[in-house]
Short mmCIF file of C-alpha atoms and ligand atoms in Angstrom, two decimals:
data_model
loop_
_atom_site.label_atom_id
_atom_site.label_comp_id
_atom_site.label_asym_id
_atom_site.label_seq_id
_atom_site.Cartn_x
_atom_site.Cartn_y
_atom_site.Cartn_z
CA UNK N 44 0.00 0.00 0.00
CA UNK N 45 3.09 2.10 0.21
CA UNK N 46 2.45 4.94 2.62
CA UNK N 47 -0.37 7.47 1.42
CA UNK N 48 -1.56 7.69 4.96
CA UNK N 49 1.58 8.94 6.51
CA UNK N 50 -0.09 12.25 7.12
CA UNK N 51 -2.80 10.98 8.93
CA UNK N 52 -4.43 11.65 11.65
CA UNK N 53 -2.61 14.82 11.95
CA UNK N 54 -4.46 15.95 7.92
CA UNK N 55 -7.89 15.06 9.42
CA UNK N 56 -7.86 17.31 12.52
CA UNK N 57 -10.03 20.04 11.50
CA UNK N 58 -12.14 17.88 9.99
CA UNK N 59 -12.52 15.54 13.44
CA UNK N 60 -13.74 18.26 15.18
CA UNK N 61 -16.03 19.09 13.13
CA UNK N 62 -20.30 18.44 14.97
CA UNK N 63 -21.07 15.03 14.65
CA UNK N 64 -17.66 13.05 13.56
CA UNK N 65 -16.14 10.54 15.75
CA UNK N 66 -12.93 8.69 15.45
CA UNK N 67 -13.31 5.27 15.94
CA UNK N 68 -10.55 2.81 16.38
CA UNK N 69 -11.11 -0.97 14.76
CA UNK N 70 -10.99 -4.18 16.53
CA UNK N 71 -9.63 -6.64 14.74
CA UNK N 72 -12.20 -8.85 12.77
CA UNK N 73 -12.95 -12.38 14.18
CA UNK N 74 -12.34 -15.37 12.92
CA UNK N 75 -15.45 -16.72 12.75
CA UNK N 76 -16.57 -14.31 10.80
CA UNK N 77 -13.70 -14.21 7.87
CA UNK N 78 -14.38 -18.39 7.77
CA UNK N 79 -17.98 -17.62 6.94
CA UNK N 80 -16.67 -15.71 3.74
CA UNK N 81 -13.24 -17.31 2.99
CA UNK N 82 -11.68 -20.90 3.21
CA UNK N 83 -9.23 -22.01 5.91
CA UNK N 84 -6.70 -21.49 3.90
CA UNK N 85 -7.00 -18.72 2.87
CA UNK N 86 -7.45 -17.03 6.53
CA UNK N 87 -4.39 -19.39 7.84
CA UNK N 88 -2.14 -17.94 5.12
CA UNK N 89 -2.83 -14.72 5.53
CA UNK N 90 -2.48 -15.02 9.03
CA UNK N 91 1.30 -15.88 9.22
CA UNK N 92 1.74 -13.06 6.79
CA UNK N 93 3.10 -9.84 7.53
CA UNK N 94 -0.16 -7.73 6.11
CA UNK N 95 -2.41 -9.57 8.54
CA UNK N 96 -2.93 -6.78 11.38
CA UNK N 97 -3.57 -4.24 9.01
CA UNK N 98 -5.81 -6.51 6.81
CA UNK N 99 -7.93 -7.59 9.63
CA UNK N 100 -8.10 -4.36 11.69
CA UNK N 101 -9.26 -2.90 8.15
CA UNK N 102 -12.36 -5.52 8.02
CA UNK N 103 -13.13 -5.48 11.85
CA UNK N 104 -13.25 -1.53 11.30
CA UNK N 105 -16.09 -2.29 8.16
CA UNK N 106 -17.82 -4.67 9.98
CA UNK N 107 -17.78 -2.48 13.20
CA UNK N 108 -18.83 1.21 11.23
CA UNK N 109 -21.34 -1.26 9.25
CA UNK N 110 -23.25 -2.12 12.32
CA UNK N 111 -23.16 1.46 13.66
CA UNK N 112 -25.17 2.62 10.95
CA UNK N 113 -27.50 0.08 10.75
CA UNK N 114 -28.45 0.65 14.35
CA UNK N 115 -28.51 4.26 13.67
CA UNK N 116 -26.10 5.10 16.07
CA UNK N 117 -24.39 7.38 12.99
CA UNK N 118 -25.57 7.58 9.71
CA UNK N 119 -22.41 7.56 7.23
CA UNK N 120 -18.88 6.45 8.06
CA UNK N 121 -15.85 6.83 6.16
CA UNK N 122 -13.27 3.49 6.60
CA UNK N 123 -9.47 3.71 6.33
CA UNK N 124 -8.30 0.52 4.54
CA UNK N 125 -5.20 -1.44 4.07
CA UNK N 126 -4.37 -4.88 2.87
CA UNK N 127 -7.94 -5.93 2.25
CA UNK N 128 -10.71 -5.12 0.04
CA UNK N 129 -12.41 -5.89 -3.41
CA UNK N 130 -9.34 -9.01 -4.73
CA UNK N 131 -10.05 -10.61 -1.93
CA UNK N 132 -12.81 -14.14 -2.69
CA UNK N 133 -13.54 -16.89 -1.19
CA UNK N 134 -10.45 -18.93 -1.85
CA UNK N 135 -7.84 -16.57 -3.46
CA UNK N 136 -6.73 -12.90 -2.68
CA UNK N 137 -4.09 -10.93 -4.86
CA UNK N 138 -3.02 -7.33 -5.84
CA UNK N 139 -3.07 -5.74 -2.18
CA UNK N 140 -5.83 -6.75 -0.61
CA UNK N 141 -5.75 -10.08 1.49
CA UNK N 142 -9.42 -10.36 2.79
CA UNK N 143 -12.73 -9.00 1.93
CA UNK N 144 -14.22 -6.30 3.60
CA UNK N 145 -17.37 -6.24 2.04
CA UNK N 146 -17.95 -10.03 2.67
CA UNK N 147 -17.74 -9.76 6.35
CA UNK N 148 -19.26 -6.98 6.68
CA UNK N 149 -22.77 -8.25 5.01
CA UNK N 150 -22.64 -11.26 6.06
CA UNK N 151 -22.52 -10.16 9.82
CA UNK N 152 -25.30 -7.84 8.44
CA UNK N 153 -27.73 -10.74 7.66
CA UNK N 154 -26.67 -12.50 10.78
CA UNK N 155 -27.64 -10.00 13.33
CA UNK N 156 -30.64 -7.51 11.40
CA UNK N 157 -31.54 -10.64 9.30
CA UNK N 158 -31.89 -10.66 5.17
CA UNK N 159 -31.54 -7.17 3.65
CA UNK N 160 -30.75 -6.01 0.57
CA UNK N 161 -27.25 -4.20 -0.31
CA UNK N 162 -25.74 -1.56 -2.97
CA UNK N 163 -22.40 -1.86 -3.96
CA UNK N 164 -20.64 0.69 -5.66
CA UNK N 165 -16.60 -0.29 -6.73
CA UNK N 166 -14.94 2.91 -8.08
CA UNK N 167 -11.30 1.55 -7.83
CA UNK N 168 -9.46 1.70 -11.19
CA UNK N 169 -9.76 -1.86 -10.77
CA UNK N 170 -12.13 -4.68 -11.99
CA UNK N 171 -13.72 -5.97 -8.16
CA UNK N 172 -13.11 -9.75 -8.93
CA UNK N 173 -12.64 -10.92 -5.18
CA UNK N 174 -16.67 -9.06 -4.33
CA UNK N 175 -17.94 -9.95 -7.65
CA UNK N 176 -16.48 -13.37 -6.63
CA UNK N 177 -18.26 -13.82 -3.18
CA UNK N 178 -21.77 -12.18 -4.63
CA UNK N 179 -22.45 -13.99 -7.37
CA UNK N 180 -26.03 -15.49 -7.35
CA UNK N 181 -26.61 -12.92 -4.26
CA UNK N 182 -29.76 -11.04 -6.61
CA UNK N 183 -29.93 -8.93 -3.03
CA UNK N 184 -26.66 -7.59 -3.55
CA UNK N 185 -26.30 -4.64 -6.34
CA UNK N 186 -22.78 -4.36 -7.49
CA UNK N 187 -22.10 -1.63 -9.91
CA UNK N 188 -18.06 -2.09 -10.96
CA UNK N 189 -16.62 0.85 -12.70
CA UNK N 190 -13.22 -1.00 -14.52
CA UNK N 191 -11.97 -1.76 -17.81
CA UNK N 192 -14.84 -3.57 -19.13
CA UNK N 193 -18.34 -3.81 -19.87
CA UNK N 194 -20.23 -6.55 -18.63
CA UNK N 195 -24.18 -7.05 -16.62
CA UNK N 196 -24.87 -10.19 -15.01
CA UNK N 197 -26.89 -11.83 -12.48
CA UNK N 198 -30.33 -10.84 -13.90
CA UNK N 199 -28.65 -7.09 -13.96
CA UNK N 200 -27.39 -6.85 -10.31
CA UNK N 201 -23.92 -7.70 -11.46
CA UNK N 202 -22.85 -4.49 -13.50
CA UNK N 203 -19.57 -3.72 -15.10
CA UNK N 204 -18.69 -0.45 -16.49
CA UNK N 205 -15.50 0.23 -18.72
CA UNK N 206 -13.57 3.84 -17.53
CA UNK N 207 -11.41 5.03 -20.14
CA UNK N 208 -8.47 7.02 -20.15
CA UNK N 209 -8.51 10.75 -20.01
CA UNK N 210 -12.14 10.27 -18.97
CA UNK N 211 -13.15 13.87 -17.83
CA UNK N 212 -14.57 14.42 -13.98
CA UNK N 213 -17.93 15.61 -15.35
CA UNK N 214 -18.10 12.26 -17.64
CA UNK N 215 -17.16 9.98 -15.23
CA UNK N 216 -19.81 11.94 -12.67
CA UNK N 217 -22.61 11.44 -15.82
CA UNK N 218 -21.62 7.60 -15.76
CA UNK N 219 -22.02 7.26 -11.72
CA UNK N 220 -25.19 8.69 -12.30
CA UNK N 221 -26.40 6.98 -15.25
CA UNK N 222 -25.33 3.23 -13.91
CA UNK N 223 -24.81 3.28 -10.13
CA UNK N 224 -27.58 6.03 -9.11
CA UNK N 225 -30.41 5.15 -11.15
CA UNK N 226 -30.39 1.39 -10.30
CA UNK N 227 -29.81 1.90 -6.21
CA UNK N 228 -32.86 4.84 -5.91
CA UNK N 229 -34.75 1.71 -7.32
CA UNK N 230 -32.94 -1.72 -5.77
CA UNK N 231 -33.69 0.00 -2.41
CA UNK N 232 -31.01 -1.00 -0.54
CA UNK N 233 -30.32 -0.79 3.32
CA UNK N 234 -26.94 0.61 2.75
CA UNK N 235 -24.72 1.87 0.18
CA UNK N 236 -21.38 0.50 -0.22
CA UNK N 237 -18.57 2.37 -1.65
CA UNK N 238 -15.19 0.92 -2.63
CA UNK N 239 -14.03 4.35 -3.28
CA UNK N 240 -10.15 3.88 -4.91
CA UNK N 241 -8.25 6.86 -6.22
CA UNK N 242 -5.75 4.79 -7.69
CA UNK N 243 -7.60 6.60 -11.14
CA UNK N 244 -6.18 10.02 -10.46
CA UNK N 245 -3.76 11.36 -12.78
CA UNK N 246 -0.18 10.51 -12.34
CA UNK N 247 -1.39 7.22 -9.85
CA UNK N 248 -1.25 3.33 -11.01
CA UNK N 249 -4.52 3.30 -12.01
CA UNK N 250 -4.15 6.83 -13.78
CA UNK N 251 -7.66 7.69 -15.76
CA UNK N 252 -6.88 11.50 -15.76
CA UNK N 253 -9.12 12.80 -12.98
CA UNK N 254 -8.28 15.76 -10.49
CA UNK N 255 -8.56 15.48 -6.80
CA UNK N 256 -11.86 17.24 -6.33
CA UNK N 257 -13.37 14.75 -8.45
CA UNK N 258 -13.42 12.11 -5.66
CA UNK N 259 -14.85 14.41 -3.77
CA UNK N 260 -17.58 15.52 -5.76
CA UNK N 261 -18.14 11.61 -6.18
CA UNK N 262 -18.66 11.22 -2.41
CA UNK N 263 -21.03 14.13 -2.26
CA UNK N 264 -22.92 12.53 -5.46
CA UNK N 265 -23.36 9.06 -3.54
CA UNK N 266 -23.95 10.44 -0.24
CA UNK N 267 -27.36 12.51 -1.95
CA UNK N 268 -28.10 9.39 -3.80
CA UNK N 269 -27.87 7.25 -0.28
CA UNK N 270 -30.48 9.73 1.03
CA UNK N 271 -32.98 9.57 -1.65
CA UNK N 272 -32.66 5.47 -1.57
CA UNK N 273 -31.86 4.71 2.20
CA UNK N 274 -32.18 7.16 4.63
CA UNK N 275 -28.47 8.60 4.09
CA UNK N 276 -26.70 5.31 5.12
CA UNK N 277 -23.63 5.77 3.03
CA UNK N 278 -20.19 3.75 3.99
CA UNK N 279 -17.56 4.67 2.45
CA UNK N 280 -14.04 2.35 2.13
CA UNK N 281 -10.81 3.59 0.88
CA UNK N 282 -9.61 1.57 -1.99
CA UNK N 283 -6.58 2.05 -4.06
CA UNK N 284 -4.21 4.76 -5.00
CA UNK N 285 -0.26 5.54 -3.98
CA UNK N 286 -0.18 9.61 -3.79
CA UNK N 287 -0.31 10.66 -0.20
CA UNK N 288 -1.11 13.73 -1.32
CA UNK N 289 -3.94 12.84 -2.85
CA UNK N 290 -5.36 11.13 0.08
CA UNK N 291 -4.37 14.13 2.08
CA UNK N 292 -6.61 16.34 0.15
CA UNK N 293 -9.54 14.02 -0.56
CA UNK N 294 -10.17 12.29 2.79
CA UNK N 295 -10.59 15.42 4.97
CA UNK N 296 -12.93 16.91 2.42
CA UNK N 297 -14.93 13.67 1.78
CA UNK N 298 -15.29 13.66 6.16
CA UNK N 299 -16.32 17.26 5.57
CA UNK N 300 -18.90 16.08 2.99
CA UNK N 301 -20.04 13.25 5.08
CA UNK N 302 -20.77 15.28 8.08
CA UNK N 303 -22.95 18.11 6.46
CA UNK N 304 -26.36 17.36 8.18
CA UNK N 305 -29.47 16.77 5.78
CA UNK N 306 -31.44 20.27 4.91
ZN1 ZN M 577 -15.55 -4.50 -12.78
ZN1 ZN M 578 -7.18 -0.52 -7.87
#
């Protein structure tokens, strides 16, 4: 993950102290849990490797923020991730991220609300193979994919959408709207889920050619979407990206985003 957070906390503070935002730190996730998503070897290997605390504080801290919202204790949270996340499946796990957060998380959802519906959105430069992976069949479980393809599965609750190069903010925007937005107002979901990478800023791995306001223009997009189509319960999960000062600029603002109260 190289070290985009090195800044933080010390980037967030204005934005911690802003009404309403709490700091919360993660547990890390149980074991139980991961083995209801992932195979024993999978969990066993990544536990003898050096990416494991990270990796499981990361899902503990989804599953945790997860259940905070749906008991309405807050309404939005915004996770800091490393080492797991959306190449994570049941059995296999590659290209940074070493267990899934999303699989957990819902999972532990079902368990202790009971059956719900979900919305996935995956804005990573990155095709979400380990989600798509642990979803498939799941017609409760929206995932809208924005990668390097076009695809729609799964009776149209399995959605890929191919991002090109030198894409422009305002297109990319148009394309959230048209494929993510339109589909949760209507697949009524209890929560929005939202890989949010910015691996696809330009000069990162992932480079598409957008600026850093774009991601948070994104944020503010999803969070109005989340409360036309669920009550404003919006989760957001940093994804990928290497430029610190990227992060630096785009996390505070997308906590800033997150904590302006409903008018
Ligand atoms: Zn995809
Ligand atoms: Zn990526």
């Amino acid at each position: 993950m190289g070290n985009k957070f090195k800044n933080f906390p010390r980037v967030m503070e204005d934005a911690l102290s802003l009404p309403g935002v709490q700091l919360f730190e993660p547990k890390p996730v149980s074991n139980e849990l991961l083995l209801r998503v992932h195979t024993r070897e999978l969990v066993d290997q990544t536990k003898r490797a050096w990416y494991w605390e990270g990796a499981s504080l990361s899902v503990g801290g989804c599953v945790e923020a997860a259940e905070r919202i749906r008991r309405g204790e807050i309404n939005n949270a915004l996770v800091f991730d490393v080492a797991a996340g959306h190449h994570a499946g049941p059995s296999s796990a590659w290209g940074g991220t070493y267990l899934s957060c999303l699989g957990p998380t819902i999972f532990n959802l079902r368990e202790q609300f009971g059956p719900a519906r979900f919305a996935l959105l995956d804005t990573d430069c990155h095709h979400g193979d380990g989600t798509r992976a642990i979803f498939k069949g799941d017609q409760d479980v929206l995932h809208v994919c924005f990668c390097s393809q076009d695809a729609t599965e799964d009776d149209g609750t399995k959605i890929d959408v191919a991002v090109n190069f030198g894409i422009s903010d305002k297109e990319y925007l148009r394309m959230v709207r048209e494929h993510f937005v339109s589909r949760a107002s209507e697949f009524k979901p209890g929560i929005i889920f939202h890989n949010l990478g910015h691996d696809t800023a330009t000069g990162d791995y992932g480079d598409r050619g957008l600026s850093k306001s774009f991601f948070v223009d994104l944020a503010k997009m999803v969070k109005e979407c989340a409360e036309r189509a669920c009550d404003g319960r919006y989760m957001i999960i940093t994804h990928g990206g290497a430029r610190a000062d990227v992060a630096d600029y785009i996390f505070p603002r997308i906590i800033q985003v997150l904590a302006e109260s409903r008018l």
